[in-house]
Coordinates of C-alpha atoms in Angstrom, one line a residue:
Chain A
M1 CA 100.5 139.2 105.8
S2 CA 101.8 138.6 102.6
L3 CA 99.9 136.3 99.7
S4 CA 102.5 133.6 100.2
Q5 CA 101.7 133.5 103.8
T6 CA 97.9 133.3 103.1
A7 CA 98.8 130.1 100.6
S8 CA 100.8 128.5 103.6
N9 CA 98.1 129.2 106.0
S10 CA 95.5 127.7 103.9
E11 CA 97.5 124.6 103.5
Q12 CA 98.2 124.3 107.1
N13 CA 94.3 124.3 108.0
R14 CA 94.0 121.4 105.6
E15 CA 96.6 119.5 107.3
A16 CA 95.1 120.5 110.6
E17 CA 91.7 118.9 109.2
G18 CA 93.6 115.7 108.5
I19 CA 92.4 115.9 104.8
T20 CA 94.6 113.8 102.3
P21 CA 95.0 116.0 99.2
V22 CA 93.8 114.8 96.1
L23 CA 96.8 116.3 94.6
S24 CA 100.3 117.9 96.3
L25 CA 103.0 119.5 94.4
S26 CA 105.9 120.4 96.0
N27 CA 108.8 122.4 94.6
V28 CA 108.2 121.3 91.2
S29 CA 110.1 122.8 88.1
K30 CA 110.0 122.5 84.5
N31 CA 112.5 123.8 82.1
F32 CA 112.0 123.9 78.2
P33 CA 115.1 124.3 76.2
G34 CA 116.4 127.7 76.8
K35 CA 113.3 128.7 79.2
K36 CA 112.5 128.1 82.6
V37 CA 108.4 127.5 82.4
L38 CA 107.7 126.5 86.1
K39 CA 109.6 127.3 89.2
S40 CA 109.3 125.7 92.6
I41 CA 105.6 125.1 92.5
D42 CA 103.9 124.3 95.6
L43 CA 100.1 123.5 95.3
Q44 CA 97.4 121.4 96.9
I45 CA 93.8 120.5 96.3
A46 CA 91.7 118.8 98.6
P47 CA 88.7 116.8 97.8
G48 CA 85.8 119.1 96.8
E49 CA 87.9 122.1 96.4
L50 CA 87.6 124.1 93.3
V51 CA 90.9 125.8 92.6
A52 CA 91.2 128.3 89.8
L53 CA 94.5 128.8 87.9
V54 CA 94.7 132.2 86.5
G55 CA 97.8 134.2 84.6
N56 CA 98.1 135.6 81.3
N57 CA 99.0 133.6 78.2
G58 CA 102.4 131.7 78.5
Q59 CA 102.6 131.8 82.1
G60 CA 102.5 127.9 82.4
K61 CA 99.2 127.2 83.4
T62 CA 98.8 124.4 80.5
T63 CA 102.4 123.1 81.4
L64 CA 101.4 122.5 85.1
M65 CA 98.1 120.4 84.0
K66 CA 100.2 118.4 81.7
L67 CA 102.9 117.8 84.4
I68 CA 100.1 116.9 87.0
L69 CA 98.7 114.2 84.3
G70 CA 102.1 113.0 83.6
L71 CA 102.0 114.1 79.8
L72 CA 105.3 116.0 80.6
N73 CA 107.8 115.2 83.2
S74 CA 109.0 117.8 86.0
D75 CA 112.7 118.5 86.3
S76 CA 112.3 118.6 90.2
G77 CA 110.0 118.4 92.9
E78 CA 107.5 116.0 93.8
I79 CA 104.0 115.2 92.8
L80 CA 101.7 113.3 95.0
I81 CA 98.7 111.8 93.8
N82 CA 96.1 110.7 96.6
G83 CA 98.9 110.9 98.9
E84 CA 101.4 108.6 96.7
S85 CA 104.3 109.7 94.7
A86 CA 103.5 109.9 91.2
T87 CA 105.7 108.0 88.8
S88 CA 107.4 109.2 85.6
N89 CA 104.7 107.2 83.6
R90 CA 101.6 107.5 85.8
S91 CA 100.3 104.1 86.9
I92 CA 96.8 103.2 85.6
A93 CA 95.6 103.6 89.0
Q94 CA 96.9 107.1 89.2
K95 CA 95.6 108.0 85.8
S96 CA 92.3 106.4 86.9
I97 CA 91.4 109.7 88.9
F98 CA 91.7 112.1 86.4
G99 CA 89.0 113.6 84.4
Y100 CA 90.9 116.1 81.8
L101 CA 89.3 118.8 79.3
P102 CA 92.4 119.9 77.1
E103 CA 92.2 123.6 76.0
T104 CA 91.4 122.8 72.4
T105 CA 90.0 119.2 71.4
A106 CA 88.6 118.8 68.0
F107 CA 87.3 115.2 68.5
Y108 CA 86.3 112.9 65.5
P109 CA 84.3 114.9 62.8
N110 CA 82.8 111.8 61.2
L111 CA 81.5 110.3 64.6
T112 CA 78.4 111.1 66.3
G113 CA 78.5 112.5 69.9
L114 CA 77.2 109.3 71.4
E115 CA 79.9 107.3 69.4
T116 CA 82.5 109.5 70.5
L117 CA 81.6 109.2 74.0
Y118 CA 81.2 105.3 73.8
Y119 CA 84.7 105.2 72.5
F120 CA 86.2 107.4 75.4
A121 CA 83.9 105.0 77.9
D122 CA 85.2 101.8 76.6
L123 CA 88.8 103.3 76.8
K124 CA 88.0 104.5 80.8
Q125 CA 86.7 100.8 81.0
E126 CA 83.4 102.8 82.1
S127 CA 79.9 101.1 81.2
R128 CA 78.2 102.4 78.0
S129 CA 75.1 102.9 80.3
K130 CA 76.7 106.1 81.7
V131 CA 77.1 107.6 78.3
L132 CA 73.6 108.7 78.0
E133 CA 73.6 110.0 81.7
V134 CA 76.6 112.3 81.1
L135 CA 75.1 113.4 78.0
R136 CA 72.2 114.7 79.6
I137 CA 74.4 116.3 82.4
V138 CA 76.1 118.6 79.9
G139 CA 73.0 119.2 78.0
L140 CA 74.0 117.2 74.8
A141 CA 71.1 114.6 74.8
H142 CA 69.4 116.2 72.0
A143 CA 72.2 116.1 69.7
A144 CA 73.6 112.7 70.7
R145 CA 73.0 111.1 67.2
Y146 CA 74.5 114.1 65.1
R147 CA 77.9 113.9 63.8
V148 CA 80.6 115.8 66.0
K149 CA 81.4 117.9 62.6
T150 CA 77.8 119.5 62.9
Y151 CA 78.4 120.9 66.5
S152 CA 79.1 124.2 67.5
K153 CA 82.1 125.3 69.4
G154 CA 80.0 125.2 72.8
M155 CA 78.7 121.8 71.9
K156 CA 82.1 120.4 71.2
Q157 CA 83.2 121.9 74.7
R158 CA 80.1 120.3 76.3
L159 CA 81.1 116.9 74.7
G160 CA 84.7 117.5 76.0
L161 CA 83.3 118.0 79.5
A162 CA 81.1 114.9 79.1
Q163 CA 84.2 112.8 78.5
A164 CA 86.0 114.4 81.3
L165 CA 82.9 113.3 83.4
L166 CA 83.3 109.6 82.4
G167 CA 84.7 107.2 84.7
K168 CA 83.8 108.9 88.1
P169 CA 87.0 111.2 88.3
K170 CA 88.5 112.2 91.5
L171 CA 90.3 115.3 90.1
L172 CA 89.2 117.3 87.2
L173 CA 91.5 119.1 85.2
L174 CA 89.9 121.8 83.0
D175 CA 92.1 123.9 80.7
E176 CA 90.0 127.2 80.0
P177 CA 86.6 125.0 79.9
T178 CA 84.0 127.9 79.3
N179 CA 85.9 128.9 76.0
G180 CA 83.1 128.9 73.4
L181 CA 80.3 128.5 76.0
D182 CA 77.2 131.2 75.7
P183 CA 76.2 132.6 79.1
S184 CA 73.6 130.2 79.7
G185 CA 76.3 127.3 79.0
I186 CA 78.4 129.0 81.5
H187 CA 76.0 128.9 84.1
E188 CA 75.0 125.2 83.5
F189 CA 78.5 124.3 83.4
Y190 CA 79.2 126.0 87.0
Q191 CA 76.0 124.3 88.3
I192 CA 77.7 120.8 87.2
L193 CA 80.8 121.7 88.8
G194 CA 79.0 122.6 91.9
R195 CA 77.3 119.5 92.0
L196 CA 80.6 117.5 91.4
K197 CA 82.3 119.4 94.3
N198 CA 79.6 118.5 96.5
E199 CA 80.4 114.9 95.7
G200 CA 84.0 115.4 96.6
V201 CA 85.6 115.8 93.2
A202 CA 88.3 118.1 93.2
I203 CA 88.8 120.7 90.3
L204 CA 91.6 122.6 89.0
M205 CA 90.4 125.0 86.5
S206 CA 92.2 127.6 84.2
S207 CA 90.5 130.4 82.9
H208 CA 91.1 133.9 81.7
L209 CA 87.3 135.0 82.5
L210 CA 87.9 136.3 85.9
A211 CA 84.8 137.6 86.7
E212 CA 83.0 134.2 86.3
I213 CA 85.9 132.7 88.4
Q214 CA 85.6 135.0 91.3
P215 CA 82.3 133.8 93.1
R216 CA 83.0 130.2 92.3
S217 CA 86.4 129.2 93.1
D218 CA 87.4 128.1 96.6
V219 CA 91.1 128.8 96.0
L220 CA 92.8 131.1 93.5
V221 CA 96.3 130.5 92.2
L222 CA 98.1 132.9 90.1
L223 CA 100.9 132.1 88.0
K224 CA 103.4 134.8 86.7
D225 CA 106.4 134.1 85.2
G226 CA 106.3 130.6 85.8
V227 CA 106.0 130.9 89.8
I228 CA 102.8 131.1 92.1
S229 CA 102.5 134.9 92.9
A230 CA 99.4 134.5 94.8
N231 CA 97.6 131.5 96.3
G232 CA 94.6 131.6 98.8
T233 CA 90.7 132.4 98.8
V234 CA 89.8 135.3 96.4
E235 CA 88.7 137.1 99.5
S236 CA 91.7 136.9 101.5
L237 CA 93.8 137.8 98.5
I238 CA 91.9 140.9 97.7
C239 CA 91.9 141.7 101.5
D240 CA 95.7 141.1 101.5
A241 CA 96.3 143.3 98.8
E242 CA 94.8 146.1 100.3
L243 CA 93.2 147.3 96.9
P244 CA 91.4 150.7 97.2
S245 CA 87.9 151.2 97.4
I246 CA 86.1 153.3 94.6
I247 CA 82.9 155.4 95.9
K248 CA 80.8 157.3 93.1
F249 CA 78.2 159.8 93.6
H250 CA 76.4 162.6 92.0
K251 CA 75.6 166.0 93.5
G252 CA 72.6 165.9 95.7
A253 CA 69.7 168.7 95.9
G254 CA 71.5 170.4 98.8
F255 CA 74.9 170.1 97.2
N256 CA 77.3 172.5 98.5
E257 CA 81.3 171.6 97.5
T258 CA 82.8 173.6 100.5
L259 CA 80.7 171.4 103.0
L260 CA 81.7 168.2 101.0
D261 CA 85.3 169.2 101.2
E262 CA 84.8 169.7 105.1
L263 CA 83.3 166.4 105.4
L264 CA 85.9 164.7 103.4
Q265 CA 88.8 166.5 105.1
Q266 CA 88.8 163.8 108.0
H267 CA 89.5 161.0 105.7
T268 CA 92.3 160.1 103.6
I269 CA 90.9 159.9 100.2
E270 CA 91.6 161.1 96.7
K271 CA 88.7 162.9 95.2
T272 CA 88.2 163.7 91.3
Y273 CA 85.3 165.2 89.6
N274 CA 84.0 163.9 86.1
E275 CA 82.6 166.8 84.3
H276 CA 80.6 164.3 81.6
T277 CA 79.0 162.5 84.2
D278 CA 78.9 165.3 86.7
S279 CA 79.9 163.1 89.4
F280 CA 82.5 162.8 92.1
V281 CA 84.9 159.6 92.4
L282 CA 86.4 159.1 95.8
T283 CA 89.4 156.6 96.1
C284 CA 90.2 155.2 99.6
H285 CA 92.2 152.7 101.5
P286 CA 89.6 149.8 102.1
S287 CA 90.1 150.3 106.0
H288 CA 88.8 153.7 105.6
K289 CA 85.6 152.7 103.5
Q290 CA 83.2 152.2 106.4
A291 CA 84.1 155.6 108.1
L292 CA 83.8 157.2 104.8
L293 CA 80.5 155.8 103.7
L294 CA 79.0 156.8 107.4
S295 CA 80.2 160.3 106.6
L296 CA 78.6 160.5 103.1
L297 CA 75.4 159.3 104.5
S298 CA 75.2 161.2 107.5
A299 CA 75.0 164.1 104.7
D300 CA 72.6 162.9 102.2
E301 CA 71.4 166.2 101.1
L302 CA 75.0 166.7 99.5
I303 CA 75.0 163.6 97.2
S304 CA 73.0 161.3 95.4
N305 CA 73.1 157.7 93.5
L306 CA 75.8 156.6 95.6
I307 CA 77.4 153.6 94.3
V308 CA 80.4 151.4 96.1
N309 CA 82.8 149.6 93.6
D310 CA 84.5 147.2 96.0
P311 CA 88.0 145.9 94.2
G312 CA 87.5 142.5 92.4
L313 CA 89.4 139.6 91.1
E314 CA 90.1 141.7 88.0
E315 CA 91.5 144.6 89.9
L316 CA 93.6 141.9 92.0
F317 CA 94.9 140.2 88.7
L318 CA 96.0 143.8 87.3
Q319 CA 97.6 144.6 90.3
L320 CA 99.6 141.5 90.7
N321 CA 100.6 141.3 87.1
S322 CA 101.8 145.1 86.9
G323 CA 104.8 143.5 89.5
L324 CA 103.8 145.6 92.3
E325 CA 105.0 143.7 95.7
I326 CA 101.8 143.3 97.7
T327 CA 102.3 143.0 101.5
Chain B
M1 CA 90.9 91.0 79.0
S2 CA 90.6 94.9 79.5
K3 CA 93.8 95.7 77.4
F4 CA 91.9 93.8 74.5
T5 CA 88.8 95.8 75.0
I6 CA 90.8 98.9 74.7
L7 CA 92.7 97.9 71.6
F8 CA 89.5 96.6 69.8
A9 CA 88.1 100.1 70.7
I10 CA 90.6 102.0 68.9
A11 CA 91.0 99.8 66.0
R12 CA 86.9 100.0 65.7
K13 CA 87.1 103.5 65.8
E14 CA 89.8 103.9 63.5
F15 CA 87.9 101.6 61.1
V16 CA 84.4 103.4 61.4
D17 CA 86.2 106.5 60.9
H18 CA 87.6 105.6 57.5
L19 CA 84.5 104.0 56.5
R20 CA 82.6 107.2 57.3
N21 CA 85.0 109.6 55.4
G22 CA 84.6 107.3 52.1
W23 CA 88.2 106.3 52.2
I24 CA 87.6 102.5 51.8
I25 CA 84.8 102.9 49.2
A26 CA 86.7 105.5 47.3
V27 CA 90.3 104.0 47.0
G28 CA 88.9 100.5 47.0
L29 CA 86.6 101.2 43.9
A30 CA 89.6 103.2 42.3
F31 CA 91.8 100.2 42.8
A32 CA 89.2 97.8 41.4
I33 CA 89.0 99.9 38.1
F34 CA 92.8 99.7 37.7
S35 CA 92.8 95.8 38.5
L36 CA 89.6 95.2 36.4
L37 CA 91.6 97.0 33.4
I38 CA 94.5 94.9 33.8
T39 CA 92.4 91.8 34.2
F40 CA 90.3 92.6 31.0
V41 CA 93.5 93.3 28.9
G42 CA 95.0 89.9 30.2
F43 CA 92.0 87.8 29.7
G44 CA 89.7 89.5 27.0
F45 CA 92.1 91.0 24.5
T46 CA 94.6 88.2 24.2
G47 CA 92.1 85.7 23.1
S48 CA 91.4 82.4 24.9
V49 CA 91.5 82.1 28.5
G50 CA 94.5 80.1 29.7
I51 CA 97.0 79.5 32.1
G52 CA 99.5 81.9 30.8
Q53 CA 96.8 84.8 30.6
E54 CA 96.3 84.4 34.3
Q55 CA 100.1 84.2 35.2
S56 CA 100.5 87.5 33.2
T57 CA 97.6 89.1 34.8
L58 CA 98.9 88.3 38.3
F59 CA 102.1 89.6 37.2
S60 CA 100.8 92.8 35.9
L61 CA 98.5 93.1 39.1
I62 CA 101.7 92.4 41.4
N63 CA 103.2 95.6 39.6
L64 CA 100.1 97.5 40.1
V65 CA 100.3 96.9 43.9
I66 CA 103.7 97.9 43.9
Y67 CA 102.8 101.2 42.6
L68 CA 99.6 102.0 44.3
V69 CA 99.8 100.1 47.5
P70 CA 102.8 101.5 49.4
L71 CA 101.3 104.9 48.6
L72 CA 97.8 103.8 50.1
G73 CA 99.7 102.6 53.3
L74 CA 101.6 105.8 53.5
L75 CA 98.6 108.2 53.0
L76 CA 96.5 106.2 55.3
S77 CA 98.5 106.1 58.3
Y78 CA 101.0 109.2 57.9
D79 CA 98.6 111.1 60.3
G80 CA 97.8 108.4 62.3
I81 CA 99.3 109.6 65.5
A82 CA 100.1 113.3 64.4
G83 CA 96.5 113.6 63.3
E84 CA 95.5 112.9 67.0
H85 CA 98.3 115.5 68.1
E86 CA 97.0 118.3 66.0
R87 CA 93.3 117.5 66.8
G88 CA 94.2 117.7 70.5
T89 CA 93.1 114.2 71.2
L90 CA 96.7 112.8 71.7
D91 CA 97.3 114.4 75.0
L92 CA 93.8 113.6 76.2
L93 CA 94.1 109.8 75.3
R94 CA 97.4 109.9 76.7
S95 CA 96.0 111.1 80.1
Y96 CA 93.7 107.9 80.0
P97 CA 94.1 105.1 82.3
F98 CA 95.6 102.6 79.8
N99 CA 99.1 102.3 78.4
S100 CA 100.1 104.4 75.3
L101 CA 101.2 101.6 73.5
L102 CA 97.8 100.4 73.2
L103 CA 97.0 103.4 71.3
L104 CA 99.4 102.7 68.8
Y105 CA 98.7 99.0 68.7
G106 CA 95.2 100.0 68.1
K107 CA 95.6 102.5 65.5
W108 CA 97.8 99.9 63.8
L109 CA 95.1 97.1 64.0
G110 CA 92.3 99.3 63.0
L111 CA 94.5 100.8 59.8
F112 CA 95.3 97.2 58.8
M113 CA 91.4 96.6 58.9
V114 CA 90.8 99.7 56.7
L115 CA 93.7 98.5 54.1
A116 CA 92.4 95.0 54.1
S117 CA 89.0 95.9 53.5
T118 CA 90.2 98.5 50.7
L119 CA 92.1 95.9 48.9
I120 CA 89.5 93.2 49.3
V121 CA 87.2 96.0 47.6
G122 CA 89.6 96.5 45.1
L123 CA 90.8 92.7 44.3
T124 CA 87.3 91.0 44.4
A125 CA 86.1 91.9 41.1
P126 CA 89.1 90.5 39.2
A127 CA 89.5 87.6 41.4
I128 CA 85.7 86.6 40.5
I129 CA 86.2 87.2 36.8
S130 CA 89.3 85.0 37.1
I131 CA 87.6 82.2 39.0
V132 CA 84.5 82.1 36.8
S133 CA 86.9 81.7 33.8
G134 CA 88.1 78.6 35.4
H135 CA 91.4 79.5 37.5
T136 CA 91.9 78.6 41.2
L137 CA 91.2 80.9 44.1
Q138 CA 94.7 80.0 45.6
A139 CA 96.6 82.5 43.8
W140 CA 94.2 85.4 44.3
T141 CA 94.3 84.7 48.0
V142 CA 98.0 84.7 48.2
L143 CA 97.9 87.9 46.0
L144 CA 95.7 89.4 48.5
V145 CA 97.5 88.5 51.5
T146 CA 100.9 89.7 50.1
S147 CA 99.4 92.9 48.9
V148 CA 97.7 93.8 52.1
W149 CA 100.8 92.8 53.9
V150 CA 103.2 95.5 51.9
G151 CA 100.5 97.8 52.5
I152 CA 100.8 97.2 56.3
V153 CA 104.5 97.2 55.9
F154 CA 104.1 101.2 54.7
N155 CA 101.5 101.6 57.5
S156 CA 104.1 100.5 60.0
I157 CA 106.7 103.0 58.2
A158 CA 104.3 105.8 58.2
L159 CA 103.1 105.3 61.9
M160 CA 106.4 105.4 63.3
F161 CA 107.2 108.7 61.4
S162 CA 103.8 110.0 62.5
V163 CA 105.0 109.2 66.3
L164 CA 108.4 110.7 65.5
I165 CA 107.3 114.1 63.5
L166 CA 104.0 114.8 65.1
E167 CA 103.5 117.4 62.1
R168 CA 101.1 116.5 59.3
S169 CA 102.5 119.2 56.8
R170 CA 106.0 117.7 57.1
L171 CA 104.8 114.0 57.4
I172 CA 102.8 114.2 53.8
A173 CA 106.2 115.6 52.2
I174 CA 108.0 112.6 54.3
A175 CA 105.5 110.0 52.8
I176 CA 105.7 111.1 49.4
G177 CA 109.6 110.9 49.8
I178 CA 109.3 107.4 51.3
W179 CA 107.1 106.3 48.2
L180 CA 109.7 107.8 45.7
L181 CA 112.8 106.2 47.4
F182 CA 111.2 102.5 47.7
V183 CA 109.0 102.4 44.6
V184 CA 111.0 104.4 42.0
L185 CA 114.4 105.5 42.9
F186 CA 115.5 102.1 44.4
D187 CA 114.8 100.2 41.4
L188 CA 116.6 103.0 39.1
G189 CA 119.4 102.7 41.7
V190 CA 119.8 99.0 41.2
I191 CA 119.5 99.2 37.6
G192 CA 122.1 102.2 37.6
L193 CA 124.7 99.9 39.8
L194 CA 124.0 97.0 37.4
V195 CA 124.7 98.9 34.4
S196 CA 127.7 100.7 35.7
T197 CA 129.4 97.5 36.8
E198 CA 128.3 95.9 33.7
G199 CA 126.5 93.2 35.8
N200 CA 129.6 92.4 37.8
V201 CA 127.8 92.7 41.0
P202 CA 127.8 89.7 43.4
M203 CA 124.3 88.1 43.8
D204 CA 124.3 88.3 47.6
L205 CA 124.8 92.0 47.4
V206 CA 121.9 92.4 44.9
N207 CA 119.8 90.1 47.1
L208 CA 121.0 92.3 50.3
L209 CA 119.6 95.3 48.5
F210 CA 116.2 93.6 48.1
Y211 CA 116.0 93.1 51.8
L212 CA 116.4 96.8 52.2
N213 CA 113.3 97.4 49.8
P214 CA 109.8 96.0 51.2
T215 CA 108.4 96.7 47.6
A216 CA 111.2 94.5 46.2
L217 CA 110.5 91.7 48.9
Y218 CA 106.8 91.9 48.0
R219 CA 107.7 91.4 44.4
L220 CA 110.1 88.4 45.0
L221 CA 107.7 87.0 47.5
S222 CA 104.7 87.3 45.3
I223 CA 106.4 85.8 42.4
D224 CA 107.7 82.9 44.6
L225 CA 104.3 82.0 45.8
I226 CA 102.1 82.8 42.9
M227 CA 104.1 82.3 39.7
D228 CA 104.5 78.9 38.3
Q229 CA 108.0 77.7 37.2
A230 CA 107.4 78.7 33.5
M231 CA 106.8 82.0 34.6
I232 CA 109.7 82.6 36.8
Q233 CA 111.8 81.1 34.0
Q234 CA 110.4 83.5 31.7
L235 CA 111.1 86.4 34.1
G236 CA 114.8 85.2 34.4
L237 CA 114.3 84.6 38.2
A238 CA 115.0 80.9 38.2
G239 CA 117.3 79.9 41.1
Q240 CA 117.8 83.6 42.0
I241 CA 114.8 84.2 44.6
P242 CA 115.8 83.7 48.1
P243 CA 114.5 81.2 50.2
T244 CA 110.8 81.9 51.0
V245 CA 111.2 82.0 54.7
A246 CA 114.0 84.3 54.5
L247 CA 111.8 86.9 52.6
I248 CA 108.9 86.3 54.9
A249 CA 111.0 86.9 57.9
A250 CA 112.5 90.1 56.1
F251 CA 108.7 91.1 55.5
A252 CA 108.0 90.6 59.1
A253 CA 110.8 92.5 60.3
W254 CA 109.9 95.7 58.2
T255 CA 106.4 95.4 59.7
V256 CA 107.7 95.1 63.2
V257 CA 110.7 96.9 63.7
P258 CA 108.9 100.5 62.7
V259 CA 106.0 99.9 65.1
V260 CA 108.6 98.9 68.0
I261 CA 110.4 102.2 67.2
A262 CA 107.0 104.1 67.3
G263 CA 106.2 102.3 70.6
W264 CA 109.6 103.6 72.3
R265 CA 108.8 107.1 71.0
I266 CA 105.3 107.1 72.0
R267 CA 106.2 106.2 75.7
R268 CA 108.6 109.1 75.8
L269 CA 106.4 111.9 74.5
G270 CA 106.9 114.8 76.7
K271 CA 109.6 112.9 78.9

């Protein structure tokens, strides 16, 4: 099954469940002078779903978000927000569902964090009493009365997230939101997203940090050269890509290379030996992994320190970006 | 009602931002020092205080305003929208659930408040000296209003370019260029025209040229509203000043048209 088939299947599942997507894009394209940035984009995001948008720089991730927000006009295709066609200048009702965190936002250095959020709360017609609540949620309550110019990059990022949370958004569009956050900040950030997902908030998030996306996203969308080259759950994409599994081990107490070669003969693998670490590396098709492991475990006197490296998002990303056709 | 909440929120933020960064106090005090010097020269060194001294002081202040206030208006507003763009907040604000025109109008209102506060700081001291010396408040009030207004005209022009260009480094050059054009080069051009034609220029054409320059309009309007007939006679402008209502209408057009153009553009950003 190809990756695009995976995508259409997941969309069919949503339709079958009768869930109206918060956002639906069909055949959306965008050109800039002399450059086609996005081509025939089809994408759906259901309530409570976290969709991760990945791709190298300049592949159209930010442009896609701006098209959704109505900051840019698409050249063709249709965008539906809560099932309704989005107008060129988004209606107030359509804009009300968004919470947006741009990639880089400097805010106003002379205002305090609290004043900044009061300002954005007023603009979103949100009660100012919510401001302290969102400051607490993003862990900035202690710095609420400091001027923004004294904030670190991570604190500004938290402030940005806080403004995005004002007004009870139904769709969060986060452009590389964990940039500048420290590891504990990233952990807290995903905890917040988890709670919002449980409340039914749909999230579209771009990021380069594949390791942090992999366990947290429901759907992964990979943009390459302006087209969606992969769309589906991380697990299904990795499975469909048939990326090789890697098994490493050291020599065991009863190591005998002839016995090892006899053992491995029955499997389709690639074996390499690393002199520096005095270890073997076996690369095999994922469908052969289980049988290979059973064989290795049956001869445990030959090997020690067995490590299995299953392919992850990073490997998938690299393979997809290398231009290989994955079917 | 909600539109006004948003409008005033944007205006208030603009005002607080400029109050915090010291613009109002610093520029207001600098203007106060210049205007006090002029007042001091007008009232102090010329001997006894009288109507003539007040009129010449006010005339000198009008000229000070012509040089300084357009520059203040331009420097205050050139990055009004471009600054939001470069800070990354323009796209954010455009994604918010309100019409982008409110952002422009709120900015304009906030910058108006900043400029008015700056000029109140700058003109209060000489006004107090004048009033304590026995003169009327009326002329000073009119001077303040027309001075704020000419500043607002340049706020509008700078905001228009701010939306059209969206690039601060180019906008600062444009702001200086606009100031040179209207404050320095325009007068030189008119003088050059009069000299080269030996004064054989129809008065209607000269008046038309004045309508094309808001600082010239400001000078005529302020002289018309503040100066007495003797002073107007002395300036050689008796019977030469266009009707007050025409001057006010032209001034209003200079205030509104740039904002309308900016509004047209801001609605089409990214379209």
